[in-house]
GROMACS .gro file of C-alpha atoms in nm:
model
  195
    1MET     CA    1  -2.302   1.729  -1.412
    2ASP     CA    2  -1.952   1.608  -1.326
    3SER     CA    3  -1.868   1.443  -0.994
    4LEU     CA    4  -1.582   1.250  -0.836
    5GLU     CA    5  -1.803   0.939  -0.849
    6LYS     CA    6  -1.865   0.987  -1.222
    7ILE     CA    7  -1.491   1.025  -1.286
    8ALA     CA    8  -1.415   0.715  -1.075
    9GLY     CA    9  -1.668   0.516  -1.279
   10GLU     CA   10  -1.513   0.631  -1.606
   11VAL     CA   11  -1.160   0.554  -1.481
   12ALA     CA   12  -1.268   0.204  -1.370
   13GLY     CA   13  -1.365   0.112  -1.727
   14CYS     CA   14  -1.121   0.335  -1.914
   15PRO     CA   15  -0.979   0.184  -2.237
   16LYS     CA   16  -0.784   0.496  -2.348
   17CYS     CA   17  -0.430   0.355  -2.325
   18LYS     CA   18  -0.242   0.026  -2.316
   19LEU     CA   19  -0.228   0.025  -1.932
   20SER     CA   20  -0.597  -0.073  -1.937
   21ARG     CA   21  -0.496  -0.411  -2.081
   22THR     CA   22  -0.256  -0.503  -1.798
   23ARG     CA   23  -0.424  -0.356  -1.488
   24LYS     CA   24  -0.625  -0.550  -1.230
   25ASN     CA   25  -0.798  -0.238  -1.100
   26ALA     CA   26  -0.786   0.123  -1.206
   27VAL     CA   27  -0.712   0.359  -0.917
   28PRO     CA   28  -0.906   0.684  -0.961
   29GLY     CA   29  -0.801   0.829  -0.626
   30GLU     CA   30  -0.985   0.890  -0.302
   31GLY     CA   31  -1.064   1.159  -0.053
   32GLN     CA   32  -1.286   1.453   0.016
   33LEU     CA   33  -1.453   1.678  -0.239
   34SER     CA   34  -1.392   1.953   0.019
   35ALA     CA   35  -1.018   1.874   0.044
   36LYS     CA   36  -0.795   2.179   0.077
   37VAL     CA   37  -0.494   1.968  -0.022
   38MET     CA   38  -0.460   1.726  -0.311
   39PHE     CA   39  -0.167   1.485  -0.332
   40VAL     CA   40  -0.061   1.369  -0.677
   41GLY     CA   41   0.192   1.089  -0.725
   42GLU     CA   42   0.322   0.905  -1.029
   43ALA     CA   43   0.117   0.586  -1.073
   44PRO     CA   44  -0.040   0.300  -0.878
   45GLY     CA   45   0.192   0.020  -0.768
   46ARG     CA   46   0.119  -0.350  -0.712
   47SER     CA   47  -0.079  -0.308  -0.388
   48GLU     CA   48  -0.282  -0.023  -0.536
   49ASP     CA   49  -0.352  -0.226  -0.851
   50GLU     CA   50  -0.480  -0.513  -0.637
   51LYS     CA   51  -0.698  -0.299  -0.410
   52GLY     CA   52  -0.804  -0.018  -0.644
   53ARG     CA   53  -0.697   0.242  -0.386
   54PRO     CA   54  -0.408   0.493  -0.393
   55PHE     CA   55  -0.106   0.474  -0.164
   56VAL     CA   56  -0.191   0.154   0.024
   57GLY     CA   57   0.144  -0.023  -0.021
   58ALA     CA   58   0.485   0.047   0.135
   59ALA     CA   59   0.499   0.405   0.000
   60GLY     CA   60   0.147   0.462   0.133
   61LYS     CA   61   0.250   0.353   0.482
   62ILE     CA   62   0.536   0.605   0.471
   63LEU     CA   63   0.302   0.878   0.344
   64ASP     CA   64   0.047   0.802   0.620
   65GLU     CA   65   0.319   0.816   0.887
   66MET     CA   66   0.458   1.147   0.756
   67LEU     CA   67   0.109   1.300   0.726
   68THR     CA   68   0.039   1.205   1.087
   69LYS     CA   69   0.368   1.361   1.201
   70ALA     CA   70   0.275   1.680   1.012
   71GLY     CA   71  -0.071   1.691   1.170
   72ILE     CA   72  -0.251   1.628   0.842
   73SER     CA   73  -0.535   1.375   0.843
   74ARG     CA   74  -0.547   1.150   0.536
   75SER     CA   75  -0.927   1.149   0.563
   76GLN     CA   76  -0.931   1.524   0.492
   77VAL     CA   77  -0.722   1.527   0.173
   78PHE     CA   78  -0.758   1.386  -0.177
   79ILE     CA   79  -0.490   1.147  -0.304
   80THR     CA   80  -0.442   1.037  -0.663
   81ASN     CA   81  -0.179   0.984  -0.934
   82ILE     CA   82  -0.083   1.119  -1.276
   83VAL     CA   83  -0.191   0.788  -1.434
   84LYS     CA   84  -0.472   0.582  -1.286
   85CYS     CA   85  -0.347   0.233  -1.383
   86ARG     CA   86  -0.030   0.051  -1.286
   87PRO     CA   87   0.245   0.049  -1.548
   88PRO     CA   88   0.393  -0.302  -1.592
   89ASN     CA   89   0.685  -0.371  -1.355
   90ASN     CA   90   0.632  -0.026  -1.199
   91ARG     CA   91   0.803   0.144  -1.494
   92VAL     CA   92   0.766   0.521  -1.537
   93PRO     CA   93   0.443   0.610  -1.722
   94GLU     CA   94   0.493   0.685  -2.090
   95GLU     CA   95   0.389   1.014  -2.247
   96ASP     CA   96   0.083   0.872  -2.427
   97GLU     CA   97  -0.036   0.716  -2.099
   98VAL     CA   98   0.004   1.046  -1.914
   99GLN     CA   99  -0.184   1.228  -2.192
  100ALA     CA  100  -0.469   0.973  -2.183
  101CYS     CA  101  -0.511   1.022  -1.805
  102THR     CA  102  -0.457   1.398  -1.777
  103PRO     CA  103  -0.823   1.489  -1.846
  104TYR     CA  104  -0.930   1.280  -1.543
  105LEU     CA  105  -0.684   1.462  -1.316
  106ASP     CA  106  -0.788   1.800  -1.462
  107ARG     CA  107  -1.154   1.722  -1.388
  108GLN     CA  108  -1.070   1.611  -1.032
  109VAL     CA  109  -0.879   1.935  -0.971
  110ALA     CA  110  -1.166   2.141  -1.119
  111LEU     CA  111  -1.419   1.973  -0.887
  112ILE     CA  112  -1.211   1.978  -0.568
  113ARG     CA  113  -1.052   2.320  -0.623
  114PRO     CA  114  -0.777   2.249  -0.368
  115ARG     CA  115  -0.599   2.536  -0.201
  116ILE     CA  116  -0.272   2.360  -0.281
  117ILE     CA  117  -0.166   2.054  -0.483
  118CYS     CA  118   0.121   1.858  -0.332
  119ILE     CA  119   0.326   1.703  -0.611
  120LEU     CA  120   0.497   1.381  -0.503
  121GLY     CA  121   0.813   1.308  -0.702
  122ARG     CA  122   0.988   1.387  -1.027
  123THR     CA  123   0.742   1.221  -1.267
  124ALA     CA  124   0.444   1.413  -1.130
  125PHE     CA  125   0.652   1.734  -1.124
  126SER     CA  126   0.750   1.685  -1.487
  127SER     CA  127   0.398   1.589  -1.600
  128ILE     CA  128   0.211   1.869  -1.422
  129LEU     CA  129   0.456   2.159  -1.432
  130GLY     CA  130   0.723   2.051  -1.681
  131GLY     CA  131   0.978   2.053  -1.399
  132GLY     CA  132   1.308   1.871  -1.375
  133SER     CA  133   1.484   1.776  -1.053
  134ILE     CA  134   1.252   1.726  -0.756
  135THR     CA  135   1.541   1.714  -0.507
  136ALA     CA  136   1.659   2.059  -0.620
  137ASN     CA  137   1.305   2.200  -0.592
  138ARG     CA  138   1.153   2.012  -0.298
  139GLY     CA  139   0.992   2.225  -0.031
  140LYS     CA  140   0.912   2.500  -0.283
  141ILE     CA  141   0.572   2.645  -0.362
  142ILE     CA  142   0.507   2.726  -0.726
  143GLU     CA  143   0.203   2.913  -0.852
  144LYS     CA  144   0.080   2.851  -1.206
  145ALA     CA  145  -0.247   2.970  -1.359
  146GLY     CA  146  -0.379   3.068  -1.016
  147GLN     CA  147  -0.312   2.725  -0.862
  148LYS     CA  148  -0.054   2.671  -0.588
  149TYR     CA  149   0.168   2.363  -0.604
  150PHE     CA  150   0.393   2.229  -0.329
  151LEU     CA  151   0.685   2.008  -0.434
  152THR     CA  152   0.826   1.715  -0.241
  153ILE     CA  153   0.984   1.375  -0.296
  154HIS     CA  154   0.776   1.065  -0.359
  155PRO     CA  155   0.738   0.852  -0.044
  156ALA     CA  156   0.871   0.552  -0.241
  157ALA     CA  157   1.212   0.726  -0.252
  158ALA     CA  158   1.234   0.677   0.126
  159ILE     CA  159   1.188   0.299   0.088
  160TYR     CA  160   1.524   0.275  -0.086
  161ASN     CA  161   1.695   0.567   0.087
  162ARG     CA  162   1.592   0.603   0.452
  163SER     CA  163   1.766   0.941   0.479
  164MET     CA  164   1.486   1.078   0.258
  165LEU     CA  165   1.236   1.023   0.542
  166SER     CA  166   1.351   1.332   0.730
  167LEU     CA  167   1.327   1.541   0.410
  168LEU     CA  168   0.972   1.422   0.344
  169GLU     CA  169   0.875   1.484   0.707
  170ALA     CA  170   1.020   1.838   0.697
  171ASP     CA  171   0.843   1.911   0.368
  172LEU     CA  172   0.503   1.790   0.489
  173LYS     CA  173   0.538   1.993   0.808
  174LYS     CA  174   0.609   2.297   0.589
  175LEU     CA  175   0.300   2.211   0.380
  176ALA     CA  176   0.090   2.182   0.697
  177LYS     CA  177   0.212   2.525   0.807
  178GLU     CA  178   0.128   2.668   0.465
  179ILE     CA  179  -0.233   2.547   0.489
  180GLY     CA  180  -0.267   2.646   0.853
  181GLY     CA  181  -0.273   2.296   0.998
  182HIS     CA  182   0.050   2.308   1.194
  183THR     CA  183   0.114   2.321   1.564
  184ARG     CA  184   0.040   2.658   1.720
  185GLY     CA  185   0.173   2.710   2.068
  186SER     CA  186   0.166   2.384   2.261
  187LYS     CA  187  -0.169   2.258   2.130
  188GLU     CA  188  -0.144   1.998   1.852
  189GLN     CA  189  -0.378   2.084   1.570
  190SER     CA  190  -0.460   1.895   1.258
  191LEU     CA  191  -0.589   2.009   0.923
  192GLU     CA  192  -0.937   1.907   1.043
  193ASP     CA  193  -0.934   2.201   1.287
  194PHE     CA  194  -0.932   2.438   0.990
  195MET     CA  195  -1.201   2.278   0.771
   0.00000   0.00000   0.00000
């Protein structure tokens, strides 16, 4: 029987593409099996490669801050990436690397069955839905094969362009509203209130 732990174990020792030869640690993802929301980014960066955990570097700090502002608790979601190992020099993952990792992501989605998958950035958008510009499509909900997807920019974009922070914050607040975890009346509520 499949499980998130089984997938994590397979990812940790995965030899399926050349990224396995340059990684320190594979980063399978982390979060709740019961998560209603799944966040999918592009690939682990340096901090993630060192720690074996997703979104723990500068982009992760931005994501955490924006999740908090939106009333979404990181402990109640599942966070992962299109590829589970860091590409050298943080380059964009290559097609063969994405194809090697896709079955892991598919299995994670099948186990978690999230109400909505939040796609972070152009690479994830392109890999999962074949989309193009994330800036032209951010804030949109797309349904494909019975699964809802929410599109937004990658938190790393806000490292280099601080004006993107307000866009990411607005998008995540919209996501929170979509899943029923947004402020109602004057009482602050988090996603945890709806689990």
